[in-house]
Amino acid sequence: MLDNLLDLIKQHAGAAIIDNPAIANQHNDAAIAEAGSSIMDGLKKMIASGNTQDVVNLFNHQGGDIANTPAVQQISGGFIESLMTKFGLGQGAASGIASSLIPTVLQSLVHKTNDPNDNSFNIQSIVGSLVGGGAQQPAVAGGGALNIQNILSQFTGAGGATSGGGGGILDTIKGLMGK
């Protein structure tokens, strides 16, 4: 999944990273890798901190400006910090790179994930990567199990997200976190 994400970032990195004099050419690959890490880490942090609905909303996003979604803003913020810390960029340069790259990459990721004719990304592998593996029922703290199919149903709109009127994905993630 990460390799596909890095390829997607490379497709969109032209003006933001490759042709940008703020990033030295020898650091282009590292900056692209940092964008990939920022996207994956940002999504993982959102799930871990209970902002799962922001992730669901991102992948269910249709039309409109994806840059203004909470998920994209949070991921962009993390990427800006990384660019400033790891590449010595100023706030303005880092913000410019993040604002031109992250929304474009995430819009493309969402489109590819939702396109039944494009198998380069699928929501099951993405969710598996975000919650720590692709198994159907990985063990979690407290002896319970996280049913990835329940999480996937929140993304795909399929039934069976809960059994008993709970809050769906948020309750599932809270259960995972032991709360």
CSV table of N, CA and C in Angstrom, one decimal:
chain,number,residue,atom,x,y,z
A,1,MET,N,0.8,-1.2,0.0
A,1,MET,CA,0.0,0.0,0.0
A,1,MET,C,0.9,1.3,0.0
A,2,LEU,N,1.9,1.3,0.8
A,2,LEU,CA,2.8,2.4,0.9
A,2,LEU,C,3.5,2.7,-0.4
A,3,ASP,N,3.9,1.6,-1.1
A,3,ASP,CA,4.6,1.8,-2.4
A,3,ASP,C,3.6,2.4,-3.4
A,4,ASN,N,2.4,2.0,-3.4
A,4,ASN,CA,1.4,2.6,-4.3
A,4,ASN,C,1.2,4.1,-4.0
A,5,LEU,N,1.2,4.4,-2.7
A,5,LEU,CA,1.0,5.8,-2.2
A,5,LEU,C,2.2,6.6,-2.7
A,6,LEU,N,3.4,6.1,-2.5
A,6,LEU,CA,4.6,6.8,-2.9
A,6,LEU,C,4.6,7.1,-4.4
A,7,ASP,N,4.1,6.1,-5.2
A,7,ASP,CA,4.0,6.3,-6.7
A,7,ASP,C,3.0,7.4,-7.0
A,8,LEU,N,1.9,7.4,-6.2
A,8,LEU,CA,0.9,8.4,-6.4
A,8,LEU,C,1.4,9.8,-6.1
A,9,ILE,N,2.2,9.9,-5.0
A,9,ILE,CA,2.8,11.2,-4.6
A,9,ILE,C,3.8,11.6,-5.7
A,10,LYS,N,4.6,10.7,-6.2
A,10,LYS,CA,5.5,11.1,-7.3
A,10,LYS,C,4.8,11.6,-8.5
A,11,GLN,N,3.7,11.1,-8.8
A,11,GLN,CA,2.9,11.6,-10.0
A,11,GLN,C,2.5,13.0,-9.8
A,12,HIS,N,2.3,13.5,-8.6
A,12,HIS,CA,1.8,14.8,-8.3
A,12,HIS,C,2.9,15.8,-7.7
A,13,ALA,N,4.1,15.3,-7.6
A,13,ALA,CA,5.1,16.0,-6.9
A,13,ALA,C,5.9,17.0,-7.8
A,14,GLY,N,5.6,17.1,-9.0
A,14,GLY,CA,6.3,18.0,-10.0
A,14,GLY,C,6.6,19.4,-9.4
A,15,ALA,N,5.6,20.2,-9.5
A,15,ALA,CA,5.8,21.6,-9.1
A,15,ALA,C,6.0,21.7,-7.6
A,16,ALA,N,5.4,20.9,-6.8
A,16,ALA,CA,5.5,21.1,-5.3
A,16,ALA,C,6.9,20.7,-4.8
A,17,ILE,N,7.5,19.6,-5.3
A,17,ILE,CA,8.8,19.2,-4.8
A,17,ILE,C,9.9,19.1,-5.8
A,18,ILE,N,9.7,18.4,-6.9
A,18,ILE,CA,10.7,18.2,-7.9
A,18,ILE,C,11.2,19.5,-8.5
A,19,ASP,N,10.3,20.3,-8.9
A,19,ASP,CA,10.7,21.6,-9.6
A,19,ASP,C,10.8,22.8,-8.6
A,20,ASN,N,10.8,22.5,-7.3
A,20,ASN,CA,10.8,23.5,-6.3
A,20,ASN,C,12.2,23.8,-5.8
A,21,PRO,N,12.7,25.0,-6.0
A,21,PRO,CA,14.1,25.3,-5.6
A,21,PRO,C,14.2,25.3,-4.0
A,22,ALA,N,13.1,25.3,-3.3
A,22,ALA,CA,13.2,25.3,-1.8
A,22,ALA,C,13.7,23.9,-1.4
A,23,ILE,N,13.4,22.9,-2.2
A,23,ILE,CA,13.9,21.5,-1.8
A,23,ILE,C,15.0,21.2,-2.8
A,24,ALA,N,16.2,21.0,-2.2
A,24,ALA,CA,17.4,20.6,-3.0
A,24,ALA,C,17.1,19.3,-3.8
A,25,ASN,N,17.6,19.2,-5.0
A,25,ASN,CA,17.3,18.0,-5.8
A,25,ASN,C,17.7,16.7,-5.1
A,26,GLN,N,18.8,16.7,-4.3
A,26,GLN,CA,19.2,15.5,-3.7
A,26,GLN,C,18.2,15.1,-2.6
A,27,HIS,N,17.3,16.0,-2.2
A,27,HIS,CA,16.3,15.7,-1.1
A,27,HIS,C,14.9,15.4,-1.7
A,28,ASN,N,14.8,15.3,-3.0
A,28,ASN,CA,13.4,15.1,-3.6
A,28,ASN,C,12.8,13.8,-3.1
A,29,ASP,N,13.6,12.7,-3.2
A,29,ASP,CA,13.0,11.4,-2.8
A,29,ASP,C,12.7,11.4,-1.3
A,30,ALA,N,13.5,12.0,-0.5
A,30,ALA,CA,13.2,12.1,0.9
A,30,ALA,C,12.0,12.9,1.2
A,31,ALA,N,11.8,14.0,0.5
A,31,ALA,CA,10.6,14.8,0.7
A,31,ALA,C,9.3,14.1,0.2
A,32,ILE,N,9.4,13.3,-0.8
A,32,ILE,CA,8.3,12.5,-1.3
A,32,ILE,C,8.0,11.4,-0.3
A,33,ALA,N,9.0,10.8,0.3
A,33,ALA,CA,8.8,9.7,1.3
A,33,ALA,C,8.2,10.4,2.5
A,34,GLU,N,8.6,11.6,2.9
A,34,GLU,CA,8.0,12.3,4.0
A,34,GLU,C,6.6,12.6,3.8
A,35,ALA,N,6.2,12.9,2.6
A,35,ALA,CA,4.8,13.2,2.3
A,35,ALA,C,4.0,11.9,2.5
A,36,GLY,N,4.5,10.7,2.1
A,36,GLY,CA,3.8,9.5,2.3
A,36,GLY,C,3.7,9.1,3.8
A,37,SER,N,4.8,9.3,4.5
A,37,SER,CA,4.7,9.1,6.0
A,37,SER,C,3.8,10.0,6.7
A,38,SER,N,3.7,11.3,6.2
A,38,SER,CA,2.8,12.2,6.8
A,38,SER,C,1.3,11.8,6.6
A,39,ILE,N,1.1,11.3,5.4
A,39,ILE,CA,-0.3,10.9,5.1
A,39,ILE,C,-0.7,9.7,6.0
A,40,MET,N,0.2,8.6,6.0
A,40,MET,CA,-0.1,7.4,6.7
A,40,MET,C,-0.2,7.7,8.2
A,41,ASP,N,0.8,8.4,8.7
A,41,ASP,CA,0.9,8.8,10.2
A,41,ASP,C,-0.3,9.6,10.6
A,42,GLY,N,-0.7,10.6,9.7
A,42,GLY,CA,-1.8,11.5,10.0
A,42,GLY,C,-3.1,10.7,10.1
A,43,LEU,N,-3.3,9.8,9.2
A,43,LEU,CA,-4.6,8.9,9.2
A,43,LEU,C,-4.6,8.0,10.5
A,44,LYS,N,-3.4,7.4,10.8
A,44,LYS,CA,-3.3,6.6,12.0
A,44,LYS,C,-3.6,7.3,13.2
A,45,LYS,N,-3.0,8.5,13.3
A,45,LYS,CA,-3.2,9.4,14.5
A,45,LYS,C,-4.7,9.8,14.7
A,46,MET,N,-5.3,10.1,13.6
A,46,MET,CA,-6.8,10.4,13.7
A,46,MET,C,-7.6,9.2,14.2
A,47,ILE,N,-7.3,8.0,13.7
A,47,ILE,CA,-8.0,6.9,14.2
A,47,ILE,C,-7.7,6.6,15.7
A,48,ALA,N,-6.4,6.7,16.1
A,48,ALA,CA,-6.0,6.5,17.4
A,48,ALA,C,-6.6,7.5,18.4
A,49,SER,N,-6.8,8.7,17.9
A,49,SER,CA,-7.3,9.7,18.9
A,49,SER,C,-8.8,9.9,18.8
A,50,GLY,N,-9.5,9.0,18.1
A,50,GLY,CA,-10.9,9.0,18.1
A,50,GLY,C,-11.5,9.9,17.0
A,51,ASN,N,-10.7,10.4,16.1
A,51,ASN,CA,-11.2,11.2,15.0
A,51,ASN,C,-11.5,10.3,13.8
A,52,THR,N,-12.0,9.1,14.0
A,52,THR,CA,-12.3,8.2,12.9
A,52,THR,C,-13.2,8.7,11.9
A,53,GLN,N,-14.2,9.5,12.4
A,53,GLN,CA,-15.2,10.0,11.4
A,53,GLN,C,-14.6,10.9,10.4
A,54,ASP,N,-13.5,11.6,10.8
A,54,ASP,CA,-12.8,12.5,9.8
A,54,ASP,C,-12.2,11.6,8.7
A,55,VAL,N,-11.7,10.4,9.0
A,55,VAL,CA,-11.1,9.5,8.1
A,55,VAL,C,-12.2,9.0,7.2
A,56,VAL,N,-13.3,8.6,7.8
A,56,VAL,CA,-14.4,8.0,7.0
A,56,VAL,C,-14.9,9.1,6.0
A,57,ASN,N,-15.1,10.3,6.5
A,57,ASN,CA,-15.6,11.4,5.7
A,57,ASN,C,-14.6,11.7,4.6
A,58,LEU,N,-13.3,11.6,4.8
A,58,LEU,CA,-12.3,11.8,3.7
A,58,LEU,C,-12.6,10.8,2.6
A,59,PHE,N,-12.7,9.5,2.9
A,59,PHE,CA,-12.8,8.5,1.9
A,59,PHE,C,-14.2,8.5,1.3
A,60,ASN,N,-15.2,9.1,1.9
A,60,ASN,CA,-16.5,9.2,1.4
A,60,ASN,C,-16.7,10.6,0.7
A,61,HIS,N,-15.7,11.4,0.6
A,61,HIS,CA,-15.8,12.8,0.1
A,61,HIS,C,-16.1,12.7,-1.4
A,62,GLN,N,-17.1,13.5,-1.8
A,62,GLN,CA,-17.5,13.6,-3.2
A,62,GLN,C,-17.6,15.0,-3.6
A,63,GLY,N,-16.8,15.5,-4.5
A,63,GLY,CA,-16.9,16.8,-5.0
A,63,GLY,C,-16.4,17.8,-4.0
A,64,GLY,N,-16.5,19.1,-4.3
A,64,GLY,CA,-16.1,20.1,-3.4
A,64,GLY,C,-14.6,20.2,-3.1
A,65,ASP,N,-14.2,21.0,-2.2
A,65,ASP,CA,-12.8,21.3,-2.0
A,65,ASP,C,-12.3,20.4,-0.8
A,66,ILE,N,-11.6,19.4,-1.2
A,66,ILE,CA,-11.1,18.4,-0.2
A,66,ILE,C,-10.1,19.0,0.7
A,67,ALA,N,-9.5,20.1,0.3
A,67,ALA,CA,-8.4,20.8,1.1
A,67,ALA,C,-9.0,21.3,2.4
A,68,ASN,N,-10.3,21.6,2.5
A,68,ASN,CA,-10.9,22.2,3.7
A,68,ASN,C,-11.4,21.1,4.6
A,69,THR,N,-11.2,19.8,4.3
A,69,THR,CA,-11.7,18.8,5.2
A,69,THR,C,-10.7,18.7,6.4
A,70,PRO,N,-11.2,18.3,7.6
A,70,PRO,CA,-10.4,18.2,8.8
A,70,PRO,C,-9.2,17.2,8.6
A,71,ALA,N,-9.4,16.1,7.9
A,71,ALA,CA,-8.4,15.1,7.7
A,71,ALA,C,-7.2,15.7,6.9
A,72,VAL,N,-7.6,16.4,5.8
A,72,VAL,CA,-6.5,17.0,4.9
A,72,VAL,C,-5.8,18.1,5.7
A,73,GLN,N,-6.5,18.9,6.4
A,73,GLN,CA,-5.8,20.0,7.2
A,73,GLN,C,-4.9,19.4,8.2
A,74,GLN,N,-5.3,18.3,8.9
A,74,GLN,CA,-4.4,17.7,9.9
A,74,GLN,C,-3.2,17.1,9.3
A,75,ILE,N,-3.4,16.4,8.2
A,75,ILE,CA,-2.2,15.8,7.5
A,75,ILE,C,-1.3,16.8,6.9
A,76,SER,N,-1.9,17.9,6.3
A,76,SER,CA,-1.0,19.0,5.8
A,76,SER,C,-0.2,19.6,6.9
A,77,GLY,N,-0.8,19.8,8.1
A,77,GLY,CA,-0.1,20.4,9.2
A,77,GLY,C,1.1,19.5,9.7
A,78,GLY,N,0.9,18.2,9.7
A,78,GLY,CA,2.0,17.3,10.0
A,78,GLY,C,3.1,17.4,9.0
A,79,PHE,N,2.7,17.5,7.7
A,79,PHE,CA,3.7,17.5,6.6
A,79,PHE,C,4.5,18.8,6.7
A,80,ILE,N,3.8,19.9,7.0
A,80,ILE,CA,4.4,21.2,7.2
A,80,ILE,C,5.5,21.2,8.3
A,81,GLU,N,5.1,20.6,9.4
A,81,GLU,CA,6.1,20.5,10.5
A,81,GLU,C,7.3,19.6,10.1
A,82,SER,N,7.1,18.5,9.4
A,82,SER,CA,8.2,17.7,8.9
A,82,SER,C,9.1,18.4,8.0
A,83,LEU,N,8.5,19.2,7.0
A,83,LEU,CA,9.3,19.9,6.1
A,83,LEU,C,10.2,21.0,6.8
A,84,MET,N,9.6,21.6,7.8
A,84,MET,CA,10.4,22.6,8.5
A,84,MET,C,11.5,22.0,9.3
A,85,THR,N,11.2,20.9,10.0
A,85,THR,CA,12.1,20.2,10.9
A,85,THR,C,13.2,19.5,10.1
A,86,LYS,N,12.8,18.7,9.1
A,86,LYS,CA,13.8,17.8,8.5
A,86,LYS,C,14.5,18.4,7.3
A,87,PHE,N,13.9,19.5,6.7
A,87,PHE,CA,14.5,20.1,5.5
A,87,PHE,C,14.8,21.6,5.7
A,88,GLY,N,14.6,22.1,6.9
A,88,GLY,CA,14.9,23.4,7.2
A,88,GLY,C,14.1,24.5,6.5
A,89,LEU,N,13.0,24.2,6.0
A,89,LEU,CA,12.2,25.1,5.2
A,89,LEU,C,11.5,26.1,6.2
A,90,GLY,N,11.2,27.3,5.7
A,90,GLY,CA,10.4,28.2,6.5
A,90,GLY,C,8.9,27.9,6.4
A,91,GLN,N,8.2,28.5,7.3
A,91,GLN,CA,6.7,28.2,7.3
A,91,GLN,C,6.0,28.4,6.0
A,92,GLY,N,6.3,29.5,5.3
A,92,GLY,CA,5.7,29.9,4.1
A,92,GLY,C,6.0,28.8,3.0
A,93,ALA,N,7.3,28.5,2.8
A,93,ALA,CA,7.6,27.5,1.8
A,93,ALA,C,7.0,26.1,2.1
A,94,ALA,N,7.1,25.7,3.4
A,94,ALA,CA,6.5,24.4,3.7
A,94,ALA,C,5.0,24.4,3.5
A,95,SER,N,4.3,25.5,3.9
A,95,SER,CA,2.9,25.6,3.7
A,95,SER,C,2.5,25.5,2.2
A,96,GLY,N,3.3,26.2,1.4
A,96,GLY,CA,3.0,26.2,0.0
A,96,GLY,C,3.2,24.8,-0.6
A,97,ILE,N,4.2,24.1,-0.2
A,97,ILE,CA,4.4,22.7,-0.7
A,97,ILE,C,3.2,21.8,-0.2
A,98,ALA,N,2.9,21.9,1.0
A,98,ALA,CA,1.9,21.0,1.6
A,98,ALA,C,0.5,21.3,0.9
A,99,SER,N,0.2,22.6,0.8
A,99,SER,CA,-1.1,23.0,0.3
A,99,SER,C,-1.3,22.6,-1.2
A,100,SER,N,-0.2,22.5,-1.9
A,100,SER,CA,-0.3,22.1,-3.3
A,100,SER,C,-0.2,20.6,-3.5
A,101,LEU,N,0.4,19.9,-2.6
A,101,LEU,CA,0.6,18.5,-2.8
A,101,LEU,C,-0.4,17.6,-2.1
A,102,ILE,N,-0.6,17.8,-0.8
A,102,ILE,CA,-1.4,16.9,0.0
A,102,ILE,C,-2.8,16.8,-0.4
A,103,PRO,N,-3.6,17.9,-0.7
A,103,PRO,CA,-4.9,17.8,-1.1
A,103,PRO,C,-5.0,17.1,-2.5
A,104,THR,N,-4.1,17.4,-3.4
A,104,THR,CA,-4.1,16.7,-4.7
A,104,THR,C,-3.9,15.2,-4.6
A,105,VAL,N,-2.9,14.8,-3.8
A,105,VAL,CA,-2.7,13.4,-3.6
A,105,VAL,C,-3.9,12.7,-2.9
A,106,LEU,N,-4.4,13.3,-1.9
A,106,LEU,CA,-5.5,12.7,-1.2
A,106,LEU,C,-6.8,12.6,-2.1
A,107,GLN,N,-7.0,13.7,-2.9
A,107,GLN,CA,-8.2,13.6,-3.8
A,107,GLN,C,-8.0,12.5,-4.8
A,108,SER,N,-6.8,12.3,-5.3
A,108,SER,CA,-6.5,11.2,-6.2
A,108,SER,C,-6.7,9.8,-5.5
A,109,LEU,N,-6.2,9.7,-4.3
A,109,LEU,CA,-6.3,8.5,-3.5
A,109,LEU,C,-7.7,8.2,-3.3
A,110,VAL,N,-8.5,9.1,-2.9
A,110,VAL,CA,-10.0,8.9,-2.7
A,110,VAL,C,-10.6,8.4,-4.0
A,111,HIS,N,-10.3,9.1,-5.1
A,111,HIS,CA,-10.9,8.8,-6.3
A,111,HIS,C,-10.5,7.3,-6.7
A,112,LYS,N,-9.3,7.0,-6.6
A,112,LYS,CA,-8.8,5.6,-7.0
A,112,LYS,C,-9.4,4.6,-6.1
A,113,THR,N,-9.6,4.9,-4.8
A,113,THR,CA,-10.1,4.0,-3.9
A,113,THR,C,-11.6,3.7,-4.2
A,114,ASN,N,-12.3,4.7,-4.6
A,114,ASN,CA,-13.7,4.6,-4.9
A,114,ASN,C,-14.1,4.2,-6.3
A,115,ASP,N,-13.0,4.1,-7.2
A,115,ASP,CA,-13.3,3.7,-8.5
A,115,ASP,C,-13.2,2.1,-8.7
A,116,PRO,N,-14.3,1.5,-9.0
A,116,PRO,CA,-14.3,0.0,-9.1
A,116,PRO,C,-13.5,-0.5,-10.2
A,117,ASN,N,-13.1,0.3,-11.2
A,117,ASN,CA,-12.2,-0.1,-12.3
A,117,ASN,C,-10.8,0.1,-12.0
A,118,ASP,N,-10.4,0.6,-10.8
A,118,ASP,CA,-9.0,0.9,-10.5
A,118,ASP,C,-8.7,0.1,-9.2
A,119,ASN,N,-7.8,-0.9,-9.4
A,119,ASN,CA,-7.5,-1.7,-8.3
A,119,ASN,C,-6.2,-1.4,-7.6
A,120,SER,N,-5.6,-0.2,-7.9
A,120,SER,CA,-4.3,0.2,-7.3
A,120,SER,C,-4.5,0.4,-5.8
A,121,PHE,N,-5.7,0.8,-5.4
A,121,PHE,CA,-5.9,1.0,-3.9
A,121,PHE,C,-7.3,0.4,-3.6
A,122,ASN,N,-7.4,-0.2,-2.5
A,122,ASN,CA,-8.8,-0.6,-2.0
A,122,ASN,C,-8.9,-0.3,-0.5
A,123,ILE,N,-10.1,0.0,-0.1
A,123,ILE,CA,-10.3,0.5,1.2
A,123,ILE,C,-9.9,-0.6,2.3
A,124,GLN,N,-10.0,-1.8,1.9
A,124,GLN,CA,-9.7,-2.9,2.9
A,124,GLN,C,-8.2,-2.9,3.2
A,125,SER,N,-7.3,-2.7,2.2
A,125,SER,CA,-5.9,-2.7,2.5
A,125,SER,C,-5.5,-1.4,3.2
A,126,ILE,N,-6.2,-0.3,2.9
A,126,ILE,CA,-5.9,1.0,3.6
A,126,ILE,C,-6.3,0.9,5.0
A,127,VAL,N,-7.5,0.4,5.3
A,127,VAL,CA,-7.9,0.2,6.7
A,127,VAL,C,-7.0,-0.7,7.4
A,128,GLY,N,-6.7,-1.8,6.8
A,128,GLY,CA,-5.7,-2.8,7.4
A,128,GLY,C,-4.4,-2.1,7.8
A,129,SER,N,-3.9,-1.3,6.9
A,129,SER,CA,-2.6,-0.6,7.2
A,129,SER,C,-2.8,0.4,8.3
A,130,LEU,N,-3.9,1.0,8.4
A,130,LEU,CA,-4.2,2.0,9.4
A,130,LEU,C,-4.4,1.4,10.8
A,131,VAL,N,-5.0,0.3,10.9
A,131,VAL,CA,-5.3,-0.3,12.2
A,131,VAL,C,-4.3,-1.4,12.6
A,132,GLY,N,-3.3,-1.6,11.8
A,132,GLY,CA,-2.2,-2.5,12.2
A,132,GLY,C,-2.2,-3.8,11.6
A,133,GLY,N,-2.7,-4.0,10.4
A,133,GLY,CA,-2.6,-5.3,9.7
A,133,GLY,C,-3.9,-5.6,8.9
A,134,GLY,N,-3.8,-6.5,8.1
A,134,GLY,CA,-5.0,-6.8,7.2
A,134,GLY,C,-5.8,-8.0,7.7
A,135,ALA,N,-5.5,-8.6,8.8
A,135,ALA,CA,-6.3,-9.7,9.3
A,135,ALA,C,-7.7,-9.3,9.6
A,136,GLN,N,-8.6,-10.3,9.4
A,136,GLN,CA,-10.0,-10.0,9.7
A,136,GLN,C,-10.3,-9.6,11.1
A,137,GLN,N,-9.7,-10.3,12.1
A,137,GLN,CA,-9.9,-10.1,13.5
A,137,GLN,C,-8.6,-10.1,14.3
A,138,PRO,N,-7.8,-9.0,14.2
A,138,PRO,CA,-6.6,-9.0,15.0
A,138,PRO,C,-6.9,-8.9,16.4
A,139,ALA,N,-6.1,-9.5,17.3
A,139,ALA,CA,-6.3,-9.3,18.7
A,139,ALA,C,-6.0,-7.9,19.2
A,140,VAL,N,-6.7,-7.5,20.1
A,140,VAL,CA,-6.5,-6.1,20.7
A,140,VAL,C,-6.4,-6.2,22.2
A,141,ALA,N,-6.0,-5.2,22.8
A,141,ALA,CA,-5.9,-5.1,24.3
A,141,ALA,C,-7.2,-5.4,24.9
A,142,GLY,N,-7.2,-6.2,26.0
A,142,GLY,CA,-8.4,-6.5,26.7
A,142,GLY,C,-9.0,-7.8,26.3
A,143,GLY,N,-8.4,-8.5,25.3
A,143,GLY,CA,-8.9,-9.8,24.9
A,143,GLY,C,-9.9,-9.7,23.9
A,144,GLY,N,-10.3,-8.6,23.4
A,144,GLY,CA,-11.4,-8.4,22.4
A,144,GLY,C,-10.8,-8.6,21.0
A,145,ALA,N,-11.6,-8.3,20.0
A,145,ALA,CA,-11.1,-8.3,18.6
A,145,ALA,C,-11.7,-7.2,17.9
A,146,LEU,N,-11.0,-6.7,16.9
A,146,LEU,CA,-11.5,-5.6,16.1
A,146,LEU,C,-11.9,-6.2,14.8
A,147,ASN,N,-13.1,-6.1,14.4
A,147,ASN,CA,-13.6,-6.7,13.2
A,147,ASN,C,-13.5,-5.6,12.1
A,148,ILE,N,-12.5,-5.8,11.2
A,148,ILE,CA,-12.2,-4.9,10.1
A,148,ILE,C,-13.4,-4.7,9.2
A,149,GLN,N,-14.2,-5.8,9.1
A,149,GLN,CA,-15.4,-5.7,8.2
A,149,GLN,C,-16.4,-4.7,8.7
A,150,ASN,N,-16.4,-4.5,10.1
A,150,ASN,CA,-17.3,-3.5,10.6
A,150,ASN,C,-16.8,-2.1,10.3
A,151,ILE,N,-15.5,-1.9,10.3
A,151,ILE,CA,-14.9,-0.6,9.9
A,151,ILE,C,-15.1,-0.4,8.5
A,152,LEU,N,-14.9,-1.4,7.6
A,152,LEU,CA,-15.1,-1.2,6.2
A,152,LEU,C,-16.5,-0.9,5.9
A,153,SER,N,-17.5,-1.4,6.6
A,153,SER,CA,-18.9,-1.1,6.3
A,153,SER,C,-19.1,0.4,6.5
A,154,GLN,N,-18.4,1.1,7.4
A,154,GLN,CA,-18.6,2.5,7.5
A,154,GLN,C,-18.1,3.3,6.3
A,155,PHE,N,-17.1,2.7,5.6
A,155,PHE,CA,-16.6,3.4,4.4
A,155,PHE,C,-17.4,3.1,3.2
A,156,THR,N,-17.9,1.9,3.1
A,156,THR,CA,-18.6,1.4,1.9
A,156,THR,C,-20.1,1.6,2.0
A,157,GLY,N,-20.6,1.8,3.2
A,157,GLY,CA,-22.1,1.9,3.3
A,157,GLY,C,-22.8,0.6,3.4
A,158,ALA,N,-22.0,-0.5,3.5
A,158,ALA,CA,-22.7,-1.8,3.7
A,158,ALA,C,-23.2,-1.9,5.1
A,159,GLY,N,-24.2,-2.8,5.2
A,159,GLY,CA,-24.8,-3.0,6.5
A,159,GLY,C,-23.9,-3.8,7.5
A,160,GLY,N,-24.4,-3.9,8.7
A,160,GLY,CA,-23.7,-4.7,9.7
A,160,GLY,C,-22.6,-4.1,10.4
A,161,ALA,N,-22.6,-2.7,10.5
A,161,ALA,CA,-21.6,-2.0,11.2
A,161,ALA,C,-21.6,-2.3,12.7
A,162,THR,N,-22.8,-2.5,13.2
A,162,THR,CA,-22.9,-2.8,14.6
A,162,THR,C,-24.0,-3.8,14.8
A,163,SER,N,-24.0,-4.4,16.0
A,163,SER,CA,-25.1,-5.3,16.3
A,163,SER,C,-25.6,-4.9,17.7
A,164,GLY,N,-26.6,-4.0,17.6
A,164,GLY,CA,-27.2,-3.6,18.9
A,164,GLY,C,-27.2,-2.1,19.1
A,165,GLY,N,-27.2,-1.3,18.0
A,165,GLY,CA,-27.5,0.1,18.1
A,165,GLY,C,-26.4,0.9,18.6
A,166,GLY,N,-25.1,0.5,18.6
A,166,GLY,CA,-24.0,1.3,19.0
A,166,GLY,C,-23.7,2.3,18.0
A,167,GLY,N,-22.6,3.0,18.2
A,167,GLY,CA,-22.2,4.1,17.3
A,167,GLY,C,-21.3,3.7,16.2
A,168,GLY,N,-21.3,2.5,15.8
A,168,GLY,CA,-20.5,2.1,14.6
A,168,GLY,C,-19.0,2.2,14.8
A,169,ILE,N,-18.4,2.8,13.9
A,169,ILE,CA,-16.9,2.8,13.8
A,169,ILE,C,-16.3,3.5,15.1
A,170,LEU,N,-17.0,4.5,15.5
A,170,LEU,CA,-16.4,5.2,16.7
A,170,LEU,C,-16.4,4.3,18.0
A,171,ASP,N,-17.5,3.6,18.2
A,171,ASP,CA,-17.6,2.6,19.3
A,171,ASP,C,-16.5,1.5,19.1
A,172,THR,N,-16.4,1.1,17.8
A,172,THR,CA,-15.4,0.0,17.6
A,172,THR,C,-14.0,0.5,17.9
A,173,ILE,N,-13.6,1.7,17.5
A,173,ILE,CA,-12.3,2.2,17.8
A,173,ILE,C,-12.1,2.5,19.2
A,174,LYS,N,-13.2,3.0,19.9
A,174,LYS,CA,-13.1,3.2,21.3
A,174,LYS,C,-12.8,1.9,22.1
A,175,GLY,N,-13.5,0.9,21.6
A,175,GLY,CA,-13.3,-0.4,22.2
A,175,GLY,C,-11.9,-0.9,22.0
A,176,LEU,N,-11.3,-0.6,20.8
A,176,LEU,CA,-9.9,-1.0,20.5
A,176,LEU,C,-9.0,-0.2,21.5
A,177,MET,N,-9.3,1.0,21.8
A,177,MET,CA,-8.5,1.8,22.6
A,177,MET,C,-8.7,1.5,24.1
A,178,GLY,N,-9.7,0.7,24.4
A,178,GLY,CA,-10.0,0.4,25.8
A,178,GLY,C,-10.7,1.4,26.6
A,179,LYS,N,-11.5,2.2,25.9
A,179,LYS,CA,-12.2,3.3,26.5
A,179,LYS,C,-13.7,3.0,26.6
